[in-house]
Coordinates of C-alpha atoms in Angstrom, one line a residue:
M56 CA 15.3 -15.0 -5.4
T57 CA 17.4 -15.2 -2.4
A58 CA 15.8 -13.6 0.5
P59 CA 17.0 -10.4 1.3
T60 CA 18.8 -9.4 4.2
A61 CA 17.8 -6.5 6.1
P62 CA 18.4 -2.6 4.2
T63 CA 21.3 -1.6 5.2
A64 CA 23.7 1.6 4.4
P65 CA 26.8 1.7 5.9
G66 CA 28.4 4.9 6.7
A67 CA 25.0 6.9 5.3
R68 CA 22.8 8.2 7.2
V69 CA 19.6 7.3 6.0
P70 CA 16.7 9.3 6.9
V71 CA 13.9 8.1 9.2
S72 CA 10.5 10.3 9.9
G73 CA 10.3 10.0 13.1
A74 CA 6.9 9.2 12.5
P75 CA 4.5 6.0 13.3
D76 CA 2.5 4.9 10.9
L77 CA -1.0 2.9 11.1
W78 CA -0.1 -0.5 9.6
C79 CA 2.1 -0.6 12.3
T80 CA 0.3 0.0 14.5
Y81 CA -2.9 -2.7 14.5
A82 CA -0.4 -5.5 14.0
A83 CA 1.4 -4.3 17.2
V84 CA -1.6 -3.3 19.4
R85 CA -3.7 -6.3 17.6
T86 CA -0.8 -9.1 19.1
L87 CA -1.5 -7.7 22.5
A88 CA -4.5 -8.0 22.7
W89 CA -4.3 -10.9 21.9
L90 CA -2.0 -11.4 24.2
G91 CA -4.1 -10.4 26.4
R92 CA -2.3 -7.3 27.1
A93 CA -3.7 -4.3 25.1
A94 CA -4.5 -2.6 28.7
R95 CA -0.7 -2.2 28.9
T96 CA -0.1 -0.4 25.6
P97 CA 2.5 2.0 25.7
H98 CA 1.6 5.6 25.2
R99 CA -1.6 4.9 25.3
A100 CA -4.0 7.6 25.5
A101 CA -2.0 9.1 22.6
T102 CA -2.2 6.4 21.0
V103 CA -5.9 5.7 20.9
A104 CA -5.6 10.0 19.7
H105 CA -3.7 9.0 17.0
V106 CA -5.7 6.0 15.6
R107 CA -8.7 8.9 16.5
G108 CA -7.1 11.2 14.1
R109 CA -7.7 9.7 11.0
R110 CA -11.2 9.6 11.1
N111 CA -12.4 11.9 8.8
A112 CA -16.2 13.7 8.3
D113 CA -17.6 11.2 6.2
G114 CA -17.4 8.6 8.6
G115 CA -14.4 6.4 7.2
Y116 CA -10.8 6.8 8.3
A117 CA -7.6 7.5 6.3
W118 CA -4.3 6.1 6.2
S119 CA -2.9 9.7 7.4
R120 CA -5.0 13.1 8.4
G121 CA -6.3 14.6 5.3
M122 CA -6.4 11.6 2.8
P123 CA -9.3 9.8 1.4
S124 CA -11.0 7.2 3.5
D125 CA -10.7 3.3 2.1
A126 CA -11.7 0.2 3.8
W127 CA -8.6 -1.3 4.7
A128 CA -7.4 2.2 7.0
T129 CA -11.2 2.1 8.6
F130 CA -11.2 -1.6 9.5
Y131 CA -7.3 -1.0 10.9
C132 CA -8.4 2.3 13.1
V133 CA -12.3 1.1 14.5
A134 CA -9.7 -2.5 15.3
T135 CA -7.7 -1.2 17.2
L136 CA -10.0 0.8 19.0
A137 CA -12.0 -1.9 20.4
D138 CA -8.8 -3.8 21.0
L139 CA -8.0 -0.6 23.0
G140 CA -11.1 -0.8 24.7
E141 CA -12.6 2.5 23.2
P142 CA -15.7 2.8 22.2
Q143 CA -16.2 4.6 18.6
D144 CA -16.7 8.0 17.2
E145 CA -20.1 7.7 15.9
P146 CA -20.3 4.3 14.6
E147 CA -23.3 4.8 12.3
R148 CA -21.7 6.9 10.2
T149 CA -19.3 4.3 9.9
A150 CA -21.2 1.4 8.9
A151 CA -22.7 4.2 6.0
W152 CA -19.0 4.3 5.0
V153 CA -18.9 1.1 4.5
R154 CA -22.4 0.8 2.5
G155 CA -21.1 3.0 -0.2
V156 CA -18.3 1.1 -0.9
W157 CA -20.7 -1.6 -1.5
S158 CA -20.7 -2.2 -5.2
G159 CA -23.8 -4.5 -5.6
E160 CA -21.7 -7.9 -5.2
A161 CA -18.9 -7.3 -2.9
Y162 CA -16.8 -4.3 -1.3
A163 CA -14.3 -1.9 -3.0
M164 CA -11.8 -0.4 -1.5
T165 CA -13.2 3.3 -2.1
P166 CA -15.8 4.9 -4.0
G167 CA -16.2 4.0 -7.6
Q168 CA -13.7 1.2 -7.4
R169 CA -13.4 -2.2 -8.4
P170 CA -13.9 -5.3 -5.6
D171 CA -11.3 -7.0 -4.6
V172 CA -10.6 -9.6 -1.6
W173 CA -8.7 -7.2 -0.4
A174 CA -11.5 -4.9 0.6
T175 CA -14.0 -7.3 0.7
H176 CA -12.2 -8.7 4.0
F177 CA -11.8 -5.6 5.6
A178 CA -14.9 -3.6 4.2
T179 CA -16.8 -7.1 5.3
R180 CA -15.5 -7.8 8.7
T181 CA -15.7 -3.7 9.9
A182 CA -19.3 -4.1 9.5
V183 CA -20.1 -7.2 10.6
E184 CA -18.2 -7.4 13.4
L185 CA -17.0 -4.0 14.0
C186 CA -20.0 -2.3 14.1
G187 CA -23.0 -4.4 13.8
D188 CA -24.3 -4.7 10.3
D189 CA -25.1 -6.4 8.5
V190 CA -23.5 -6.4 4.4
P191 CA -26.4 -5.0 1.6
D192 CA -27.2 -8.6 0.2
R193 CA -25.8 -12.0 1.6
A194 CA -26.8 -14.5 -1.1
R195 CA -24.5 -12.0 -3.9
L196 CA -21.6 -11.3 -1.4
L197 CA -21.4 -14.9 -0.5
A198 CA -21.8 -16.1 -4.7
W199 CA -18.9 -13.6 -5.5
L200 CA -16.6 -15.1 -2.9
G201 CA -17.4 -18.3 -4.1
R202 CA -16.2 -17.2 -7.4
L203 CA -12.4 -16.7 -6.5
Q204 CA -11.5 -20.6 -6.1
T205 CA -9.2 -21.6 -9.1
R206 CA -9.2 -24.7 -10.2
G207 CA -6.3 -25.4 -8.4
G208 CA -8.4 -24.8 -4.9
G209 CA -7.4 -21.7 -3.6
L210 CA -8.8 -18.4 -3.8
S211 CA -7.7 -15.4 -5.2
W212 CA -7.9 -11.4 -6.2
S213 CA -10.9 -11.3 -7.7
P214 CA -13.0 -14.0 -9.7
E215 CA -10.9 -12.6 -12.6
H216 CA -7.4 -13.0 -10.9
A217 CA -8.9 -16.7 -10.4
D218 CA -9.7 -17.2 -13.8
A219 CA -6.5 -17.0 -14.3
G220 CA -5.6 -19.3 -11.9
D221 CA -3.5 -17.0 -9.7
A222 CA -4.4 -18.3 -6.3
D223 CA -2.3 -16.7 -3.2
A224 CA -2.6 -18.0 0.5
R225 CA -3.3 -13.9 1.3
A226 CA -6.6 -13.8 -0.9
C227 CA -7.4 -17.7 0.9
F228 CA -7.5 -15.9 4.5
Y229 CA -9.2 -13.0 3.3
G230 CA -12.1 -14.6 1.9
V231 CA -12.3 -17.4 4.2
A232 CA -11.8 -14.7 7.3
A233 CA -15.4 -13.1 5.3
W234 CA -17.2 -16.0 5.0
R235 CA -16.4 -16.4 8.7
A236 CA -17.9 -13.1 9.9
L237 CA -21.5 -13.9 7.6
N238 CA -20.8 -17.0 9.4
A239 CA -20.9 -15.2 12.6
L240 CA -23.3 -12.8 12.3
R241 CA -25.4 -15.4 10.9
P242 CA -24.7 -19.7 9.4
A243 CA -23.7 -19.8 6.2
A244 CA -22.3 -23.2 4.3
P245 CA -18.4 -22.2 2.5
P246 CA -18.9 -21.4 -0.9
W247 CA -16.3 -23.1 -2.0
D248 CA -14.8 -26.7 -2.7
V249 CA -13.1 -26.8 1.0
P250 CA -11.2 -29.9 0.5
A251 CA -9.4 -28.6 -2.6
L252 CA -9.1 -25.6 -0.6
V253 CA -7.6 -27.8 2.3
R254 CA -4.7 -29.0 -0.2
W255 CA -4.2 -26.3 -2.0
L256 CA -3.4 -24.2 1.6
R257 CA -1.5 -27.5 2.7
G258 CA 1.1 -27.8 -0.5
R259 CA 2.5 -24.2 -0.1
Q260 CA 4.2 -25.4 3.6
T261 CA 7.7 -26.5 2.7
S262 CA 9.9 -29.2 4.4
S263 CA 11.2 -26.6 6.8
G264 CA 7.6 -26.4 8.5
G265 CA 6.9 -22.9 7.5
F266 CA 4.7 -21.9 4.5
T267 CA 5.0 -19.4 0.8
F268 CA 2.6 -17.7 -0.4
A269 CA 1.5 -19.0 -3.9
P270 CA 3.4 -22.1 -5.7
D271 CA 6.3 -20.2 -7.3
A272 CA 7.2 -18.8 -4.2
T273 CA 10.3 -20.3 -2.5
V274 CA 11.7 -18.8 0.5
P275 CA 8.9 -19.2 3.4
C276 CA 7.3 -15.9 5.6
L277 CA 5.7 -15.6 8.6
W278 CA 3.3 -13.5 7.3
A279 CA 2.7 -16.2 4.5
T280 CA 2.5 -19.0 7.6
Y281 CA 0.5 -16.8 9.8
R282 CA -2.5 -16.5 6.5
A283 CA -2.1 -19.8 5.6
T284 CA -2.6 -21.3 8.8
G285 CA -5.1 -19.3 10.1
A286 CA -7.7 -20.4 6.8
L287 CA -6.5 -23.7 7.6
A288 CA -7.9 -23.0 10.9
A289 CA -10.9 -20.8 9.8
L290 CA -11.9 -23.9 7.5
G291 CA -11.5 -26.2 10.7
A292 CA -7.6 -27.6 9.4
A293 CA -4.9 -27.7 10.7
P294 CA -2.0 -27.9 8.2
D295 CA 0.3 -31.6 7.5
A296 CA 2.9 -30.9 9.6
D297 CA 2.9 -28.7 13.3
P298 CA 4.8 -25.3 11.9
A299 CA 5.1 -24.0 15.2
P300 CA 8.9 -25.6 15.6
W301 CA 9.4 -23.5 12.5
V302 CA 8.2 -20.1 14.0
L303 CA 9.9 -20.6 16.6
G304 CA 13.2 -20.8 15.4
Q305 CA 12.6 -17.9 13.8
R306 CA 13.2 -15.7 17.2
L307 CA 16.3 -14.0 17.6
D308 CA 18.4 -12.8 20.7
G309 CA 16.0 -10.5 22.3
G310 CA 13.3 -13.0 21.1
A311 CA 11.0 -12.0 19.2
F312 CA 10.7 -12.7 15.5
T313 CA 12.4 -12.0 12.1
R314 CA 9.6 -12.7 9.3
W315 CA 12.1 -14.9 7.3
P316 CA 15.8 -16.3 7.5
G317 CA 18.1 -14.2 6.4
Y318 CA 16.1 -10.8 7.9
R319 CA 18.0 -10.2 11.1
V320 CA 15.6 -7.1 12.0
A321 CA 13.1 -8.4 14.9
D322 CA 9.4 -5.9 12.9
V323 CA 5.9 -5.5 13.9
W324 CA 4.4 -7.0 11.3
A325 CA 6.8 -10.8 12.1
S326 CA 5.4 -10.9 16.0
F327 CA 2.3 -10.2 14.6
S328 CA 2.0 -12.7 12.7
A329 CA 4.4 -15.3 14.7
V330 CA 1.9 -14.7 17.4
G331 CA -1.0 -14.9 15.0
T332 CA -0.1 -18.3 13.6
L333 CA 1.3 -19.9 17.8
R334 CA -2.7 -18.9 18.4
T335 CA -3.6 -22.1 16.0
A336 CA -0.4 -24.0 16.6
G337 CA 0.1 -25.2 20.3
G338 CA -0.7 -21.8 21.8
V339 CA 2.0 -19.3 23.3
T340 CA 3.8 -19.9 25.9
P341 CA 4.4 -16.7 28.6
E342 CA 8.2 -16.4 28.2
V343 CA 7.3 -15.8 24.4
A344 CA 4.8 -13.4 25.0
A345 CA 7.3 -11.7 27.3
A346 CA 9.8 -11.2 24.3
V347 CA 7.6 -9.9 22.2
E348 CA 5.5 -7.4 24.6
R349 CA 9.0 -5.9 25.4
R350 CA 9.7 -6.4 21.5
L351 CA 6.5 -4.2 20.7
A352 CA 7.2 -1.9 23.4
R353 CA 10.8 -0.6 22.2
L354 CA 8.8 0.5 18.5
A355 CA 6.7 2.2 20.6
L356 CA 6.4 6.3 19.9
P357 CA 5.9 8.7 23.0
T358 CA 3.3 10.9 20.3
G359 CA 1.1 7.5 20.1
G360 CA 1.1 4.4 17.8
F361 CA 3.7 2.7 16.5
T362 CA 6.8 2.1 14.2
Y363 CA 8.4 -1.2 12.6
R364 CA 12.3 -1.1 14.1
E365 CA 13.1 1.7 16.4
A366 CA 12.4 4.9 15.4
E367 CA 15.6 6.1 14.4
E368 CA 16.3 3.5 12.6
A369 CA 13.0 3.3 10.9
A370 CA 13.7 4.1 7.1
D371 CA 11.3 4.3 4.7
A372 CA 12.0 4.1 0.8
L373 CA 9.6 7.2 -0.3
H374 CA 12.2 9.5 2.6
T375 CA 15.2 7.3 1.4
S376 CA 15.1 7.8 -2.3
A377 CA 13.7 11.6 -1.6
A378 CA 16.8 12.2 -0.2
A379 CA 18.4 10.6 -2.9
L380 CA 16.7 12.4 -5.7
V381 CA 17.9 15.9 -4.1
A382 CA 21.9 14.2 -3.7
E383 CA 24.3 16.4 -5.7
P384 CA 25.7 13.7 -7.7
D385 CA 29.1 13.2 -6.4
A386 CA 27.5 13.4 -3.0
P387 CA 29.0 10.4 -0.7
E388 CA 25.8 8.9 0.2
L389 CA 24.0 8.9 -2.8
P390 CA 25.6 5.0 -3.7
E391 CA 24.8 4.3 0.6
L392 CA 20.5 5.7 -0.3
R393 CA 20.6 3.2 -3.4
R394 CA 22.2 0.2 -1.9
W395 CA 19.2 0.7 1.1
L396 CA 16.0 0.2 -1.4
E397 CA 18.1 -1.8 -3.0
G398 CA 17.3 -4.4 -0.1
C399 CA 14.2 -2.6 0.7
R400 CA 12.2 -6.1 -1.3
L401 CA 10.4 -9.3 0.3
P402 CA 12.2 -12.8 -1.0
N403 CA 10.0 -14.1 -3.6
E404 CA 8.4 -10.4 -4.9
D405 CA 11.0 -8.3 -6.5
G406 CA 9.5 -5.3 -6.4
V407 CA 10.3 -2.1 -3.6
M408 CA 8.6 -1.8 -0.1
Y409 CA 7.7 1.3 1.6
M410 CA 9.0 0.1 4.5
P411 CA 11.2 -3.7 4.7
G412 CA 8.8 -6.8 6.0
R413 CA 5.9 -5.6 3.8
G414 CA 4.8 -5.6 0.5
A415 CA 6.3 -4.6 -2.8
E416 CA 4.3 -1.3 -4.0
V417 CA 4.3 0.3 -7.5
R418 CA 5.1 3.9 -6.1
C419 CA 7.7 3.3 -3.9
T420 CA 9.5 1.6 -6.3
L421 CA 8.9 4.2 -9.1
W422 CA 10.5 6.8 -6.2
A423 CA 13.4 4.0 -5.9
L424 CA 13.8 3.6 -9.7
A425 CA 14.2 7.6 -10.2
A426 CA 16.6 7.8 -7.3
G427 CA 19.1 5.7 -9.1
A428 CA 18.1 1.8 -7.9
F429 CA 19.6 -0.6 -9.5
R430 CA 21.0 1.6 -11.5
D431 CA 23.8 -0.6 -11.9
D432 CA 21.6 -4.0 -11.1
P433 CA 21.3 -4.8 -14.4
A434 CA 19.2 -8.4 -13.4
G435 CA 17.4 -6.4 -10.8
A436 CA 15.8 -4.3 -12.6
G437 CA 14.7 -6.9 -14.9
A438 CA 13.7 -8.9 -12.3
I439 CA 11.2 -5.6 -11.0
S440 CA 10.0 -5.8 -15.1
A441 CA 8.7 -9.4 -15.4
W442 CA 7.5 -8.7 -11.5
L443 CA 5.6 -5.8 -12.8
T444 CA 3.8 -7.8 -15.5
R445 CA 2.5 -10.4 -13.8
L446 CA 0.4 -7.4 -11.2
Q447 CA -1.2 -5.7 -14.1
N448 CA -5.0 -6.5 -13.3
P449 CA -7.9 -8.0 -15.4
D450 CA -9.1 -4.6 -15.9
G451 CA -6.0 -3.6 -17.5
G452 CA -4.7 -1.6 -14.9
F453 CA -2.1 -1.5 -11.9
G454 CA -3.2 -1.1 -8.1
Y455 CA -0.4 -0.1 -5.2
W456 CA 0.3 -3.8 -4.6
H457 CA -0.4 -7.5 -5.9
G458 CA -4.6 -8.4 -6.4
R459 CA -5.4 -4.9 -5.4
G460 CA -8.0 -2.6 -7.3
S461 CA -6.6 -0.7 -10.2
D462 CA -6.4 3.3 -10.2
L463 CA -4.4 5.8 -12.2
I464 CA -2.2 6.8 -9.2
S465 CA -1.0 2.9 -9.7
T466 CA -1.3 2.6 -13.7
A467 CA 0.9 5.7 -13.9
A468 CA 3.2 4.3 -12.2
A469 CA 4.0 1.3 -13.6
V470 CA 4.1 2.5 -16.8
E471 CA 7.0 4.5 -16.2
I472 CA 8.6 1.6 -14.4
R473 CA 8.3 0.3 -17.9
R474 CA 10.3 3.2 -18.8
L475 CA 12.9 3.1 -16.5
V476 CA 14.1 -0.4 -16.4
G477 CA 11.6 -2.1 -19.7
R478 CA 14.2 -3.9 -22.2
P479 CA 14.1 -5.7 -25.3
G480 CA 12.6 -9.5 -24.6
D481 CA 10.3 -8.3 -21.0
P482 CA 7.0 -9.4 -21.1
A483 CA 4.6 -7.1 -22.7
L484 CA 2.3 -5.0 -20.9
D485 CA -1.4 -5.8 -22.1
L486 CA -1.2 -1.7 -23.7
D487 CA -5.6 -2.7 -24.7
G488 CA -5.9 -3.3 -21.3
L489 CA -4.5 -0.3 -20.2
A490 CA -6.1 1.7 -23.0
A491 CA -9.4 0.3 -21.4
F492 CA -9.0 1.3 -18.0
V493 CA -7.9 5.0 -18.8
E494 CA -11.1 4.9 -20.8
G495 CA -13.3 3.8 -17.6
C496 CA -11.9 6.3 -15.7
D497 CA -12.7 9.8 -18.7
R498 CA -15.4 10.9 -17.1
A499 CA -17.2 12.5 -20.0
R500 CA -19.6 9.8 -19.8
H501 CA -20.8 11.7 -16.5
G502 CA -21.0 15.2 -18.1
E503 CA -17.1 16.3 -16.8
R504 CA -14.3 16.6 -18.3
G505 CA -11.1 15.3 -17.4
H506 CA -10.5 11.4 -15.7
G507 CA -10.9 10.6 -11.4
N508 CA -8.6 8.3 -10.0
V509 CA -11.1 4.9 -10.3
P510 CA -13.9 4.4 -12.9
G511 CA -16.0 5.9 -10.3
A512 CA -14.6 8.5 -8.8
P513 CA -14.8 12.3 -10.1
A514 CA -12.7 14.6 -12.7
T515 CA -9.7 15.8 -11.4
L516 CA -6.2 17.2 -12.7
R517 CA -3.9 15.3 -11.1
S518 CA -5.6 11.5 -12.6
G519 CA -5.9 13.6 -15.9
L520 CA -2.0 14.1 -15.8
H521 CA -1.8 9.9 -15.0
A522 CA -4.4 9.4 -17.7
A523 CA -1.9 11.8 -20.0
R524 CA 1.7 10.0 -19.0
V525 CA -0.5 6.7 -19.7
L526 CA -2.1 6.9 -23.0
D527 CA 1.8 7.9 -23.8
F528 CA 3.2 5.3 -22.9
I529 CA 0.9 2.8 -25.2
G530 CA 1.5 5.7 -28.5
R531 CA -1.8 7.6 -27.9
A532 CA -1.3 11.4 -25.9
D533 CA -3.9 13.2 -26.0
R534 CA -1.7 17.0 -26.3
A535 CA -4.5 19.2 -26.7
A536 CA -6.5 17.6 -24.0
V537 CA -4.0 17.9 -21.5
A538 CA -3.2 21.6 -22.4
D539 CA -6.8 21.9 -22.0
A540 CA -6.8 20.7 -18.8
L541 CA -3.0 22.7 -17.7
D542 CA -5.6 26.4 -18.5
R543 CA -9.1 25.3 -16.8
H544 CA -6.8 24.5 -13.2
R545 CA -3.9 27.1 -13.5
V546 CA -4.3 29.7 -10.6
R547 CA -3.5 32.9 -11.6
G548 CA -0.9 33.5 -9.0
G549 CA 0.8 30.6 -10.1
G550 CA 0.7 26.7 -9.7
W551 CA -2.0 24.2 -10.3
A552 CA -4.5 23.6 -8.5
N553 CA -6.3 19.8 -8.2
Q554 CA -9.6 20.6 -8.6
G555 CA -10.7 23.8 -9.7
A556 CA -8.0 26.9 -10.2
R557 CA -8.9 28.8 -7.1
L558 CA -6.2 26.5 -4.3
P559 CA -2.6 25.5 -6.0
D560 CA -1.0 22.2 -4.5
L561 CA 2.8 21.5 -4.4
L562 CA 2.3 17.9 -6.1
S563 CA -0.6 19.2 -8.3
T564 CA 2.5 21.6 -9.6
Y565 CA 5.1 19.1 -10.2
E566 CA 2.8 16.7 -12.0
A567 CA 1.4 19.5 -14.1
V568 CA 5.3 20.6 -15.3
A569 CA 5.9 16.9 -15.3
T570 CA 3.8 15.6 -17.6
A571 CA 4.2 19.4 -19.7
D572 CA 7.6 18.2 -20.6
R573 CA 6.7 14.8 -21.5
L574 CA 4.6 15.7 -23.9
G575 CA 5.8 18.9 -25.4
I576 CA 3.7 21.9 -24.0
A577 CA 5.3 24.3 -22.7
V578 CA 5.9 25.9 -19.1
D579 CA 5.4 29.3 -18.1
A580 CA 8.8 29.8 -15.4
A581 CA 7.2 32.9 -14.8
H582 CA 3.6 31.3 -13.9
V583 CA 5.7 28.7 -11.4
R584 CA 8.1 30.7 -10.0
P585 CA 5.8 33.0 -7.6
F586 CA 4.1 29.2 -6.2
L587 CA 7.9 28.8 -5.7
D588 CA 8.3 31.1 -3.5
R589 CA 4.9 31.7 -2.0
T590 CA 5.6 27.6 -0.2
A591 CA 9.2 28.0 0.9
S592 CA 10.4 28.8 3.9
E593 CA 12.3 28.5 6.5
H594 CA 11.1 25.1 8.2
G595 CA 10.4 23.8 4.0
A596 CA 8.3 23.5 1.7
S597 CA 4.4 23.4 2.3
W598 CA 1.6 21.5 0.4
S599 CA 0.2 25.3 -0.2
P600 CA 0.7 28.7 0.6
L601 CA -2.5 27.9 2.9
A602 CA -0.5 24.8 5.0
P603 CA 2.5 25.2 6.7
A604 CA 5.7 23.9 6.1
T605 CA 6.2 21.2 8.5
G606 CA 9.8 20.5 6.8
D607 CA 8.7 16.8 5.5
P608 CA 11.4 16.0 3.6
L609 CA 8.8 13.7 0.4
A610 CA 7.1 18.3 0.0
D611 CA 11.3 19.2 -0.1
C612 CA 12.3 17.1 -2.7
L613 CA 9.3 18.3 -4.9
H614 CA 10.3 21.5 -4.1
R615 CA 13.8 21.3 -5.3
L616 CA 13.3 19.5 -8.1
L617 CA 11.1 22.0 -9.5
R618 CA 13.2 25.2 -8.5
R619 CA 16.5 22.6 -10.5
R620 CA 14.2 21.9 -13.1
L621 CA 13.2 26.0 -13.7
A622 CA 17.0 27.4 -13.4
T623 CA 18.1 23.9 -15.5
P624 CA 15.4 23.7 -18.5
A625 CA 16.6 20.9 -20.3
A626 CA 16.7 18.8 -17.2
R627 CA 13.3 17.1 -16.7
L628 CA 11.6 16.3 -14.3
P629 CA 11.1 12.5 -12.4
A630 CA 7.3 11.4 -13.7
L631 CA 6.6 11.4 -9.6
T632 CA 3.2 9.7 -8.4
L633 CA 1.9 9.9 -4.7
S634 CA -1.6 10.4 -4.3

C-alpha cells in the first residue's frame, strides 16, 4: 500500500484527550536514557508518580489505572523507573507476578493466556534484567525460543506461527533480546541457526537502506529498522549496508525524526527507533541528540508522562471514533472525523491504529468502522478484511494485533469487523478454529458458568457476551445460555455487573443490551433507564454509579448510544468492545 501521511481533519475539531500514554512515556524516557539525559526528563517527579500509579496490588503494572496487570505494561513501568534512577516498589512482588504468567515453557501476557514472543520478551527481561530473578526453567525457555525459527530463517510469534512460516523483524528482535537477557545472566548458545537468521534479517533491508518488517512489506520504516538492526547487533552481526544515511534522511525540519517517508510528524516512536538504530550504526551526534531532546520536551505533559506528539494535537482513534459515533448524521465535522480515522494506518498494515505511528489494533479498527470510516472506500474496507484474515492465530482466536496471544475481547472485535466489511470472495476465517478458541475459554470444566477472556481466566459477563457474539457469527448461537448469563448478572437497581450481580457498570450494561439485541432477546427499557440516570451528571457519564464522572468521552459515547437505543428501540447498538 502507499505509505499513509499524517491523519488530518481540516476544518474539523478532532478530539484529543490530553492524557499521557504509557508506551509514549517509556519510549521518551528510554530515548533520553540512551542519550545520557534521563536526569533532565521534563516534569520528572510527576512522570515517576504517573508510572508508579500503574502498579496493581498483585505486583504487576497496567496500561492505565484500574486495568489488570500485563507483562508488557509491567516491563515498561519497571524499565522506566530504572531509567529514571528510581527504585521499584517491592521488586520481589513484581518478580512473583511475572512468575505467575509462566506457561511451563515461555511467558504469556496475562495469567491463563497462551505464550507469545511479545510477552516472553517483556517478562524475561523484567525478571532477569530488572528484578534480579531467573526464569523458572531456562532449558525449556531456550527450547521454546528455538522453535520460533521458520524454515526461511526468521523468527515468528510462537512455535505454531513458525510452522506457518510467519516471520517478522519484531519477533526476531524480541526472541533475540530474550536470549540475550538469559545469556547475560549465564552463558547460553543461541538456540537458532544463526547464519540463517542473520541472512533473513539482512534480507529485510531495502535498497534505500531502511528495513521492513517482513518479506511482503514494501515501505521501510524506522521501527522495523531499529528492530532488525538491534537483533543483528545482539547476534554480533551488522546489516549489509550502513542504515545511518537512511535514518538521518528521516529527519524533519526541527531535527527530530519521522517513522516513514511521507509521514510528516516527528513522533515519539520515531525518535526512539532512530536513536536505537544509530547507537549501533556509528553513534548519535551531539546535534542529533540535542534536536531529539528538544522534540521530546514538546511531548511531555506537566501532569507527568508523555504523549506521541504535541498534546494539543495528539488525537487517537478511540476518542475520534466516539465523537463520530454520537455526532448527528448531518454534523459538518463528521466526514472529516472519518477521514482522520481512515488516515490512521501504517504502511504495509491495513488496520487502524490507536495512535498514528503504532501498530494496527483490532478494537480500534472496529470502533473506526462502526463510526463510519471506510464507508465510502470499498478498497480500504477490503484491505481491512484481508488484513484481518492474516491476524487469526493458530489457536483460532485473535489477539490485539499481529502475533499477540488470543483473547475473547479481540476475537469478538475481529468477527464484528468481518461483519462490517466482509464481502463475498474475501479470504475465509477459520470458523472451526473460532469455535475451538471459544470452547477453550469456557469455564465449565473448572466448575464455573460462563467464559473467561483467555483460557485460564475466571468467568465474567462480558467474556460470555463476547463468546456469544463469536458463536453467533459462526451460526452456533446459544440464546438460552446468554439469557441465563444476563439473568445472573442483572443488578436489581438497574444495569448489569461484569462479576456477580451487585455493582453494575456502563460497559457491561452496554454490551448486555448490544448482545441481547443481536440475538433477539428482549431488553426491558425500565431496567436500563434507572442505571443511565444514576450514571449521568452535569460532568458527563460515569463508568459505574460509584465512580465519579470525569468527562471521559468513551463513557459519554456509550451512555449516549444507550439513551438513543431506549428512545428508538429499532436502532441497534454497534457491538463495540473495550475490555
